[in-house]
Amino acid sequence: MIEIRHLKKSFGDTAVLKDVNAVIRKGEVVSIIGPSGTGKSTLLRCLNLLERPDEGEILVNGVSLLAPGADVAAVRRKMGMVFQHFNLFPHLTVLENITEAPRRLLKISEPEARKKAMELLKAVGLENKALALPAELSGGQQQRVAIARAMAMEPETILFDEPTSALDPTMVDEVLSVISGLAKTGMTMVIVTHEMRFARNVSSRIFFMEEGRIYEEGTPQEIFDFPKRPKTVAFIKRVDMEYFALAREDFDEIHIRARARALADRHHLSKEQREKFRSVFVSTLRDVVFPVTEKIDLYMGVSQTDEMIGFAALWDGDVADPFARVPETAEYIRANCRSASFSQTEDGRLEIKVLFDR
Ligand code: ADP
Ligand code: MG
């Protein structure tokens, strides 16, 4: 129902969305996760035209939102949005906040708008707050009102931009439970969130955003349990990671050592752990990887969720196991780490991954 093609958006010289492509089907619940500053809010704001994309296409039910003459107001009515900071009108009561837009934009009569608003307030557990002002409510209650307000426009899709991140922790669950309830009604929803457990439970798909793109997407199980690409792994497993682009003939060993040492210091690795890592690392690069390729992308990291240290080298080349060429070195490496594997990634690159117990 929503198709995003080659969407691009820059602010001045900063390219925020570099090439976003996605399809969101009717009734789907998609959570967008990823580090801050990667364009998640910008993507949502482009979807309901609060920002104008520079390039690309957004189609809703096959109709282009960006074509000249597109009815922007109609797009916004069909695409509700719930913001981090509620954005309720402070001088209007809860009831008036909910009835204002339907009366003004949908030309619904006052009694009908009130009746609908009371039903929605009941659904979010706030029917007894209809006449309160926003300031008289807790943050969690205000956000539930904001959700009822978005629903009052009878949108086809609701976009949530970090709906719980401005809340006191004690109020996060009440808002998440209202959103989960809405998900079960078959409403199409796109949710930017840092609540990973919630995203896993409520979503049909997860988009991981990084580098101005949807860097990896999949089911909650694929993304949370079996993330594939390095930056997804780093984010999900909370890996503190160092990245290097290395060439066989020209790499700065002192630079790598210094960053490896800083990484080890941050995680209080023991002398034995550092020594083992260093020796396996040097053997792997010198005897296994660099004989078969001149250039690699190298990642080195410590995971905070599953107590793991490791490094990975990625390159383009022939699909032949480079460990098989040097059986004695492979044996030495494998005897000194938890696992050392060779595989091909989904996008066709070759990868050696070496992991150590923490
Ligand atoms: P996220 O929601 O993933 O944290 P945002 O979409 O809010 O990321 O922002 C992505 C980048 O775009 C940030 O570097 C931010 O500073 C920049 N940005 C967002 N909106 C604007 C704007 N209106 N003007 C200039 N820069 C912006
Ligand atoms: Mg944001």
PDB file of C-alpha atoms in Angstrom, residues 3 60 144-145 150 166-167 212 220 253 343:
ATOM      1  CA  GLU A   3       5.796   2.182  -1.744  1.00  0.00           C
ATOM      2  CA  VAL A  60       0.128   5.258  -1.610  1.00  0.00           C
ATOM      3  CA  ARG A 144      -2.582   8.333  24.981  1.00  0.00           C
ATOM      4  CA  VAL A 145      -4.671  11.413  24.154  1.00  0.00           C
ATOM      5  CA  ALA A 150      -4.602  10.715  15.561  1.00  0.00           C
ATOM      6  CA  ALA A 166      10.038  11.633  26.282  1.00  0.00           C
ATOM      7  CA  LEU A 167       8.243   9.705  29.024  1.00  0.00           C
ATOM      8  CA  GLY A 212      20.730   7.068   5.055  1.00  0.00           C
ATOM      9  CA  PRO A 220      11.794  -9.492  14.233  1.00  0.00           C
ATOM     10  CA  GLU A 253      49.830  -0.856  12.106  1.00  0.00           C
ATOM     11  CA  SER A 343      31.158 -17.539   4.696  1.00  0.00           C
TER      12      SER A 343
END
